[in-house]
Amino acid sequence: MDNSSWVDTSLDLNINPLRVIKSDAPVDAERFGMPRKMKPAFMDFQTKPSAKEESSLSFEVDFIFYIYFQTGALEEELSRVSEENRKLTEMLTLMCENYNALRNQLMDCMSKNGEKELRGPSKKRKSASSNNNDNNIAMNGNSESSSSDEELSKKPREEVIKAKISRAYVRTEAGDTSLIVKDGYQWRKYGQKVTRDNPSPRAYFKCSFAPSCPVKKKVQRSIDDQSVLVATYEGEHNHPHPSMEATSGSSRGLTLGSVPCSASLASSGPTITLDLTKSKSSNDAKSSKPKTDAPEVRQFLVEQMASSLTKDPNFTAALAAAISGRMLQQNHTQW
DNA sequence: CGATTTTGACCTGCGC
DNA sequence: GCGCAGGTCAAAATCG
């Protein structure tokens, strides 16, 4: 996906290096662009002091003015950086909107394909490639909220309940080999299997409230990125979220409204993880969509992307190079 | 001692 | 019908 045509990602880092005022330079506020009425009173003295006093006073005045000027310069710089920040935020918002539009198109295509398969007589077992396709959709969010082929191939002995299937992607520590996805619910592991399409074992969990709660969870490491756990939830909890009953904060993930959410930056791009398992009060199709349009989510995405950028050593190195380059350039032209 | 995890055996559906 | 693969069961082991 080529985003370069959407937004101008070049950063106009208009950095003014801090100037050092020579002590013998005339104190002229307007020379530095300071408004006449802001000119400090100490600049208006007319009486000529003694030579010793003049030397000392000149230094003090210059020092005070230096501080005054630097404060103004910093404020100016701050406003400029704020403006840059605002522009970047707008760019990120635009990117999020474009992403949402594309995702909606993808959802439309997937739902149309699902309808086709529903009509068709194919009883073909879910192939390994379909699993890979799921993995390739890094930010599928609510895709499984609609019926998927996996669901359609369910055994007939299972009731025709429209088991909601959602998928969550969770980044783990590099050395973490456990298949534990902390989503606030309590799970009981009942099996583990090595599947053909992925060398990593797949763990099977049932909700601890079983058999009253029919929710199952499968956890397997992503074949693309071993540090990413793919958790597939089947069904809906028929009991409140444990963290809702207990005091808030027991859940590890960041909670946005009723949508537990976490995000991370994978090597291939940002990974947004939405835990779409919900309480039964929200089974209508409308509310089963992730609230990516909500301002909180948008703000969260922006903050996550910004923090990911600042944590990226390549980005900080490039930023430092750009700033130092600009400063050197200005040093040469002004000093 | 009860709850949870591990793990080999078993079940089921599908393709050939 | 057989083999394969995914999913589940259940006894043993482990943990708190």
GROMACS .gro file of C-alpha atoms (C1' of nucleotides) in nm:
model
  367
    1MET     CA    1   0.000   0.000   0.000
    2ASP     CA    2   0.147   0.325  -0.105
    3ASN     CA    3   0.054   0.598   0.133
    4SER     CA    4   0.296   0.847  -0.009
    5SER     CA    5   0.032   0.991  -0.236
    6TRP     CA    6  -0.204   1.059   0.053
    7VAL     CA    7   0.001   1.271   0.277
    8ASP     CA    8   0.315   1.469   0.260
    9THR     CA    9   0.535   1.299   0.513
   10SER     CA   10   0.824   1.537   0.481
   11LEU     CA   11   0.895   1.726   0.798
   12ASP     CA   12   0.974   2.092   0.766
   13LEU     CA   13   1.194   2.118   1.068
   14ASN     CA   14   1.246   2.489   1.073
   15ILE     CA   15   1.487   2.495   1.361
   16ASN     CA   16   1.644   2.820   1.469
   17PRO     CA   17   1.968   2.754   1.651
   18LEU     CA   18   2.015   2.948   1.968
   19ARG     CA   19   2.214   3.257   1.898
   20VAL     CA   20   2.473   3.388   2.140
   21ILE     CA   21   2.469   3.766   2.160
   22LYS     CA   22   2.805   3.926   2.183
   23SER     CA   23   2.832   4.152   2.485
   24ASP     CA   24   2.951   4.445   2.275
   25ALA     CA   25   2.657   4.423   2.039
   26PRO     CA   26   2.407   4.709   2.065
   27VAL     CA   27   2.093   4.621   2.256
   28ASP     CA   28   1.828   4.657   1.994
   29ALA     CA   29   1.516   4.462   2.060
   30GLU     CA   30   1.364   4.538   1.723
   31ARG     CA   31   1.669   4.396   1.553
   32PHE     CA   32   1.556   4.058   1.687
   33GLY     CA   33   1.202   4.110   1.582
   34MET     CA   34   1.080   4.205   1.925
   35PRO     CA   35   0.781   4.445   1.919
   36ARG     CA   36   0.862   4.796   2.026
   37LYS     CA   37   0.607   4.798   2.302
   38MET     CA   38   0.753   4.477   2.441
   39LYS     CA   39   1.089   4.637   2.469
   40PRO     CA   40   1.185   4.605   2.835
   41ALA     CA   41   1.226   4.913   3.046
   42PHE     CA   42   1.590   4.845   3.120
   43MET     CA   43   1.670   4.921   2.756
   44ASP     CA   44   1.543   5.276   2.784
   45PHE     CA   45   1.796   5.411   3.034
   46GLN     CA   46   1.970   5.722   2.910
   47THR     CA   47   2.205   5.819   3.191
   48LYS     CA   48   2.559   5.716   3.125
   49PRO     CA   49   2.703   5.511   3.410
   50SER     CA   50   3.067   5.495   3.509
   51ALA     CA   51   3.310   5.284   3.312
   52LYS     CA   52   3.316   5.005   3.570
   53GLU     CA   53   2.942   5.023   3.617
   54GLU     CA   54   2.898   5.037   3.242
   55SER     CA   55   3.097   4.721   3.190
   56SER     CA   56   2.911   4.533   3.461
   57LEU     CA   57   2.576   4.677   3.366
   58SER     CA   58   2.634   4.607   3.000
   59PHE     CA   59   2.698   4.244   3.078
   60GLU     CA   60   2.393   4.216   3.301
   61VAL     CA   61   2.170   4.390   3.048
   62ASP     CA   62   2.294   4.171   2.772
   63PHE     CA   63   2.248   3.865   2.987
   64ILE     CA   64   1.895   3.964   3.082
   65PHE     CA   65   1.816   4.045   2.724
   66TYR     CA   66   1.969   3.715   2.618
   67ILE     CA   67   1.736   3.534   2.857
   68TYR     CA   68   1.446   3.748   2.737
   69PHE     CA   69   1.524   3.679   2.376
   70GLN     CA   70   1.575   3.311   2.430
   71THR     CA   71   1.239   3.289   2.605
   72GLY     CA   72   1.075   3.451   2.307
   73ALA     CA   73   1.261   3.226   2.068
   74LEU     CA   74   1.161   2.922   2.267
   75GLU     CA   75   0.800   3.032   2.269
   76GLU     CA   76   0.816   3.087   1.897
   77GLU     CA   77   0.975   2.745   1.857
   78LEU     CA   78   0.711   2.592   2.079
   79SER     CA   79   0.432   2.736   1.870
   80ARG     CA   80   0.603   2.614   1.556
   81VAL     CA   81   0.641   2.264   1.699
   82SER     CA   82   0.280   2.272   1.811
   83GLU     CA   83   0.178   2.358   1.458
   84GLU     CA   84   0.390   2.070   1.326
   85ASN     CA   85   0.229   1.844   1.582
   86ARG     CA   86  -0.115   1.956   1.471
   87LYS     CA   87  -0.028   1.883   1.108
   88LEU     CA   88   0.106   1.538   1.197
   89THR     CA   89  -0.208   1.465   1.396
   90GLU     CA   90  -0.417   1.560   1.095
   91MET     CA   91  -0.207   1.332   0.876
   92LEU     CA   92  -0.252   1.044   1.117
   93THR     CA   93  -0.624   1.108   1.133
   94LEU     CA   94  -0.636   1.102   0.756
   95MET     CA   95  -0.445   0.775   0.752
   96CYS     CA   96  -0.686   0.625   1.004
   97GLU     CA   97  -0.981   0.734   0.795
   98ASN     CA   98  -0.829   0.585   0.482
   99TYR     CA   99  -0.761   0.267   0.672
  100ASN     CA  100  -1.119   0.250   0.792
  101ALA     CA  101  -1.248   0.303   0.440
  102LEU     CA  102  -1.026   0.027   0.304
  103ARG     CA  103  -1.121  -0.203   0.587
  104ASN     CA  104  -1.489  -0.147   0.519
  105GLN     CA  105  -1.432  -0.234   0.154
  106LEU     CA  106  -1.253  -0.549   0.261
  107MET     CA  107  -1.536  -0.639   0.495
  108ASP     CA  108  -1.785  -0.592   0.213
  109CYS     CA  109  -1.583  -0.821  -0.012
  110MET     CA  110  -1.547  -1.082   0.262
  111SER     CA  111  -1.916  -1.077   0.345
  112LYS     CA  112  -2.003  -1.114  -0.023
  113ASN     CA  113  -1.768  -1.411  -0.051
  114GLY     CA  114  -1.921  -1.557   0.263
  115GLU     CA  115  -2.267  -1.534   0.110
  116LYS     CA  116  -2.140  -1.711  -0.201
  117GLU     CA  117  -2.000  -1.996   0.004
  118LEU     CA  118  -2.320  -2.016   0.202
  119ARG     CA  119  -2.518  -2.065  -0.115
  120GLY     CA  120  -2.273  -2.302  -0.274
  121PRO     CA  121  -2.277  -2.675  -0.198
  122SER     CA  122  -1.909  -2.681  -0.107
  123LYS     CA  123  -1.840  -2.870   0.211
  124LYS     CA  124  -1.471  -2.826   0.170
  125ARG     CA  125  -1.286  -2.827   0.497
  126LYS     CA  126  -1.122  -2.509   0.597
  127SER     CA  127  -0.791  -2.516   0.419
  128ALA     CA  128  -0.459  -2.417   0.559
  129SER     CA  129  -0.441  -2.132   0.313
  130SER     CA  130  -0.755  -1.978   0.454
  131ASN     CA  131  -0.585  -1.969   0.787
  132ASN     CA  132  -0.292  -1.793   0.633
  133ASN     CA  133  -0.523  -1.541   0.480
  134ASP     CA  134  -0.657  -1.465   0.821
  135ASN     CA  135  -0.308  -1.411   0.944
  136ASN     CA  136  -0.231  -1.181   0.658
  137ILE     CA  137  -0.513  -0.953   0.757
  138ALA     CA  138  -0.312  -0.792   1.029
  139MET     CA  139  -0.577  -0.551   1.144
  140ASN     CA  140  -0.894  -0.737   1.069
  141GLY     CA  141  -1.063  -0.616   1.383
  142ASN     CA  142  -1.421  -0.727   1.358
  143SER     CA  143  -1.400  -0.937   1.047
  144GLU     CA  144  -1.504  -1.250   1.229
  145SER     CA  145  -1.800  -1.083   1.383
  146SER     CA  146  -1.972  -1.163   1.060
  147SER     CA  147  -2.005  -1.527   0.975
  148SER     CA  148  -1.686  -1.678   0.836
  149ASP     CA  149  -1.618  -1.993   0.642
  150GLU     CA  150  -1.476  -2.142   0.958
  151GLU     CA  151  -1.807  -2.096   1.126
  152LEU     CA  152  -2.000  -2.224   0.828
  153SER     CA  153  -1.814  -2.553   0.837
  154LYS     CA  154  -1.909  -2.619   1.197
  155LYS     CA  155  -2.024  -2.963   1.291
  156PRO     CA  156  -2.399  -3.013   1.270
  157ARG     CA  157  -2.413  -3.142   1.625
  158GLU     CA  158  -2.341  -2.793   1.733
  159GLU     CA  159  -2.648  -2.584   1.758
  160VAL     CA  160  -2.715  -2.341   1.483
  161ILE     CA  161  -2.627  -2.068   1.724
  162LYS     CA  162  -2.446  -1.804   1.537
  163ALA     CA  163  -2.129  -1.834   1.738
  164LYS     CA  164  -1.947  -1.507   1.721
  165ILE     CA  165  -1.588  -1.551   1.618
  166SER     CA  166  -1.341  -1.279   1.684
  167ARG     CA  167  -0.968  -1.268   1.656
  168ALA     CA  168  -0.713  -1.077   1.856
  169TYR     CA  169  -0.348  -1.021   1.785
  170VAL     CA  170  -0.129  -0.978   2.088
  171ARG     CA  171   0.238  -0.893   2.080
  172THR     CA  172   0.443  -1.071   2.344
  173GLU     CA  173   0.794  -1.041   2.475
  174ALA     CA  174   1.058  -1.192   2.251
  175GLY     CA  175   1.150  -1.465   2.496
  176ASP     CA  176   0.798  -1.533   2.609
  177THR     CA  177   0.705  -1.882   2.490
  178SER     CA  178   0.378  -1.913   2.676
  179LEU     CA  179   0.051  -1.911   2.487
  180ILE     CA  180  -0.126  -1.690   2.735
  181VAL     CA  181  -0.336  -1.402   2.616
  182LYS     CA  182  -0.446  -1.189   2.906
  183ASP     CA  183  -0.791  -1.061   2.824
  184GLY     CA  184  -0.938  -1.045   3.172
  185TYR     CA  185  -1.134  -1.369   3.147
  186GLN     CA  186  -1.035  -1.691   3.315
  187TRP     CA  187  -0.957  -1.980   3.083
  188ARG     CA  188  -0.894  -2.349   3.131
  189LYS     CA  189  -0.663  -2.515   2.885
  190TYR     CA  190  -0.798  -2.844   2.757
  191GLY     CA  191  -0.568  -2.928   2.474
  192GLN     CA  192  -0.270  -2.845   2.262
  193LYS     CA  193  -0.194  -2.948   1.910
  194VAL     CA  194   0.071  -2.886   1.649
  195THR     CA  195  -0.099  -2.799   1.325
  196ARG     CA  196   0.036  -2.856   0.981
  197ASP     CA  197   0.045  -2.500   0.856
  198ASN     CA  198   0.221  -2.359   1.160
  199PRO     CA  199   0.511  -2.517   1.352
  200SER     CA  200   0.400  -2.341   1.667
  201PRO     CA  201   0.158  -2.544   1.879
  202ARG     CA  202  -0.202  -2.430   1.905
  203ALA     CA  203  -0.352  -2.419   2.253
  204TYR     CA  204  -0.721  -2.476   2.319
  205PHE     CA  205  -0.896  -2.300   2.605
  206LYS     CA  206  -1.244  -2.307   2.749
  207CYS     CA  207  -1.390  -2.036   2.964
  208SER     CA  208  -1.360  -2.128   3.330
  209PHE     CA  209  -1.735  -2.073   3.360
  210ALA     CA  210  -1.792  -2.372   3.130
  211PRO     CA  211  -2.022  -2.554   3.078
  212SER     CA  212  -2.251  -2.262   3.148
  213CYS     CA  213  -2.031  -2.039   2.933
  214PRO     CA  214  -1.972  -2.187   2.587
  215VAL     CA  215  -1.685  -1.962   2.484
  216LYS     CA  216  -1.370  -2.126   2.352
  217LYS     CA  217  -1.040  -1.975   2.263
  218LYS     CA  218  -0.758  -2.093   2.039
  219VAL     CA  219  -0.417  -1.936   2.075
  220GLN     CA  220  -0.133  -1.983   1.832
  221ARG     CA  221   0.172  -1.787   1.739
  222SER     CA  222   0.154  -1.606   1.411
  223ILE     CA  223   0.341  -1.785   1.136
  224ASP     CA  224   0.464  -1.450   1.009
  225ASP     CA  225   0.575  -1.302   1.337
  226GLN     CA  226   0.653  -1.543   1.618
  227SER     CA  227   0.624  -1.268   1.874
  228VAL     CA  228   0.258  -1.219   1.789
  229LEU     CA  229  -0.006  -1.442   1.944
  230VAL     CA  230  -0.323  -1.496   1.747
  231ALA     CA  231  -0.617  -1.563   1.976
  232THR     CA  232  -0.939  -1.683   1.815
  233TYR     CA  233  -1.252  -1.653   2.026
  234GLU     CA  234  -1.562  -1.857   1.952
  235GLY     CA  235  -1.891  -1.766   2.104
  236GLU     CA  236  -2.000  -1.507   2.352
  237HIS     CA  237  -1.959  -1.499   2.726
  238ASN     CA  238  -2.291  -1.532   2.904
  239HIS     CA  239  -2.152  -1.377   3.219
  240PRO     CA  240  -2.006  -1.040   3.304
  241HIS     CA  241  -1.642  -0.964   3.247
  242PRO     CA  242  -1.449  -1.051   3.566
  243SER     CA  243  -1.273  -0.717   3.556
  244MET     CA  244  -1.611  -0.544   3.540
  245GLU     CA  245  -1.718  -0.708   3.861
  246ALA     CA  246  -1.393  -0.650   4.041
  247THR     CA  247  -1.236  -0.312   4.067
  248SER     CA  248  -1.130  -0.171   3.739
  249GLY     CA  249  -0.768  -0.211   3.647
  250SER     CA  250  -0.737  -0.582   3.694
  251SER     CA  251  -0.741  -0.618   3.320
  252ARG     CA  252  -0.404  -0.571   3.165
  253GLY     CA  253  -0.515  -0.419   2.838
  254LEU     CA  254  -0.612  -0.062   2.785
  255THR     CA  255  -0.986  -0.033   2.797
  256LEU     CA  256  -1.162   0.212   2.576
  257GLY     CA  257  -1.519   0.231   2.686
  258SER     CA  258  -1.633  -0.127   2.668
  259VAL     CA  259  -1.376  -0.226   2.408
  260PRO     CA  260  -1.057  -0.373   2.551
  261CYS     CA  261  -0.789  -0.267   2.313
  262SER     CA  262  -0.416  -0.281   2.277
  263ALA     CA  263  -0.183  -0.189   1.998
  264SER     CA  264   0.170  -0.254   1.902
  265LEU     CA  265   0.404  -0.182   1.619
  266ALA     CA  266   0.505  -0.490   1.429
  267SER     CA  267   0.800  -0.491   1.197
  268SER     CA  268   0.560  -0.504   0.908
  269GLY     CA  269   0.345  -0.225   1.043
  270PRO     CA  270   0.126  -0.126   1.331
  271THR     CA  271  -0.087  -0.399   1.480
  272ILE     CA  272  -0.412  -0.295   1.636
  273THR     CA  273  -0.561  -0.549   1.868
  274LEU     CA  274  -0.925  -0.529   1.947
  275ASP     CA  275  -1.079  -0.777   2.182
  276LEU     CA  276  -1.422  -0.805   2.038
  277THR     CA  277  -1.555  -1.053   2.286
  278LYS     CA  278  -1.839  -0.869   2.445
  279SER     CA  279  -2.108  -0.920   2.696
  280LYS     CA  280  -2.438  -1.033   2.555
  281SER     CA  281  -2.583  -0.690   2.591
  282SER     CA  282  -2.412  -0.594   2.272
  283ASN     CA  283  -2.508  -0.856   2.018
  284ASP     CA  284  -2.661  -0.623   1.769
  285ALA     CA  285  -2.454  -0.598   1.455
  286LYS     CA  286  -2.407  -0.228   1.499
  287SER     CA  287  -2.236  -0.247   1.832
  288SER     CA  288  -2.033  -0.552   1.736
  289LYS     CA  289  -1.823  -0.329   1.517
  290PRO     CA  290  -1.507  -0.199   1.673
  291LYS     CA  291  -1.545   0.163   1.761
  292THR     CA  292  -1.253   0.278   1.555
  293ASP     CA  293  -1.440   0.592   1.463
  294ALA     CA  294  -1.479   0.694   1.824
  295PRO     CA  295  -1.264   0.993   1.916
  296GLU     CA  296  -1.110   0.804   2.205
  297VAL     CA  297  -0.999   0.525   1.977
  298ARG     CA  298  -0.871   0.771   1.722
  299GLN     CA  299  -0.680   0.959   1.986
  300PHE     CA  300  -0.547   0.632   2.118
  301LEU     CA  301  -0.431   0.529   1.772
  302VAL     CA  302  -0.261   0.863   1.719
  303GLU     CA  303  -0.087   0.841   2.055
  304GLN     CA  304   0.022   0.485   1.991
  305MET     CA  305   0.162   0.569   1.649
  306ALA     CA  306   0.339   0.875   1.785
  307SER     CA  307   0.490   0.680   2.072
  308SER     CA  308   0.590   0.403   1.834
  309LEU     CA  309   0.767   0.658   1.618
  310THR     CA  310   0.953   0.807   1.911
  311LYS     CA  311   1.055   0.460   2.026
  312ASP     CA  312   1.180   0.368   1.682
  313PRO     CA  313   1.560   0.419   1.684
  314ASN     CA  314   1.560   0.467   1.308
  315PHE     CA  315   1.309   0.746   1.334
  316THR     CA  316   1.489   0.922   1.619
  317ALA     CA  317   1.820   0.888   1.437
  318ALA     CA  318   1.671   1.033   1.121
  319LEU     CA  319   1.508   1.311   1.323
  320ALA     CA  320   1.835   1.392   1.500
  321ALA     CA  321   2.019   1.394   1.169
  322ALA     CA  322   1.760   1.626   1.018
  323ILE     CA  323   1.772   1.866   1.312
  324SER     CA  324   2.151   1.872   1.336
  325GLY     CA  325   2.176   1.915   0.961
  326ARG     CA  326   1.941   2.209   0.973
  327MET     CA  327   2.126   2.361   1.266
  328LEU     CA  328   2.462   2.325   1.093
  329GLN     CA  329   2.313   2.477   0.781
  330GLN     CA  330   2.189   2.779   0.975
  331ASN     CA  331   2.513   2.804   1.164
  332HIS     CA  332   2.699   2.842   0.838
  333THR     CA  333   2.463   3.106   0.703
  334GLN     CA  334   2.430   3.314   1.018
  335TRP     CA  335   2.755   3.277   1.216
  336DC     C1'  336  -0.690  -3.116   4.816
  337DG     C1'  337  -0.902  -2.880   4.451
  338DA     C1'  338  -0.787  -2.641   4.036
  339DT     C1'  339  -0.516  -2.626   3.643
  340DT     C1'  340  -0.196  -2.798   3.294
  341DT     C1'  341   0.009  -3.156   3.016
  342DT     C1'  342  -0.016  -3.492   2.676
  343DG     C1'  343  -0.127  -3.915   2.444
  344DA     C1'  344  -0.540  -4.129   2.279
  345DC     C1'  345  -0.954  -4.088   2.061
  346DC     C1'  346  -1.325  -3.881   1.767
  347DT     C1'  347  -1.491  -3.664   1.355
  348DG     C1'  348  -1.501  -3.473   0.899
  349DC     C1'  349  -1.306  -3.456   0.456
  350DG     C1'  350  -1.030  -3.581   0.039
  351DC     C1'  351  -0.867  -3.941  -0.237
  352DG     C1'  352  -1.239  -4.754   0.330
  353DC     C1'  353  -0.820  -4.537   0.453
  354DG     C1'  354  -0.533  -4.173   0.586
  355DC     C1'  355  -0.482  -3.711   0.732
  356DA     C1'  356  -0.566  -3.317   1.012
  357DG     C1'  357  -0.814  -3.053   1.349
  358DG     C1'  358  -1.049  -3.079   1.768
  359DT     C1'  359  -1.165  -3.295   2.218
  360DC     C1'  360  -1.127  -3.607   2.608
  361DA     C1'  361  -0.941  -3.764   3.022
  362DA     C1'  362  -0.585  -3.959   3.318
  363DA     C1'  363  -0.165  -3.819   3.517
  364DA     C1'  364   0.120  -3.457   3.673
  365DT     C1'  365   0.179  -3.018   3.871
  366DC     C1'  366   0.072  -2.616   4.135
  367DG     C1'  367  -0.086  -2.314   4.506
   0.00000   0.00000   0.00000
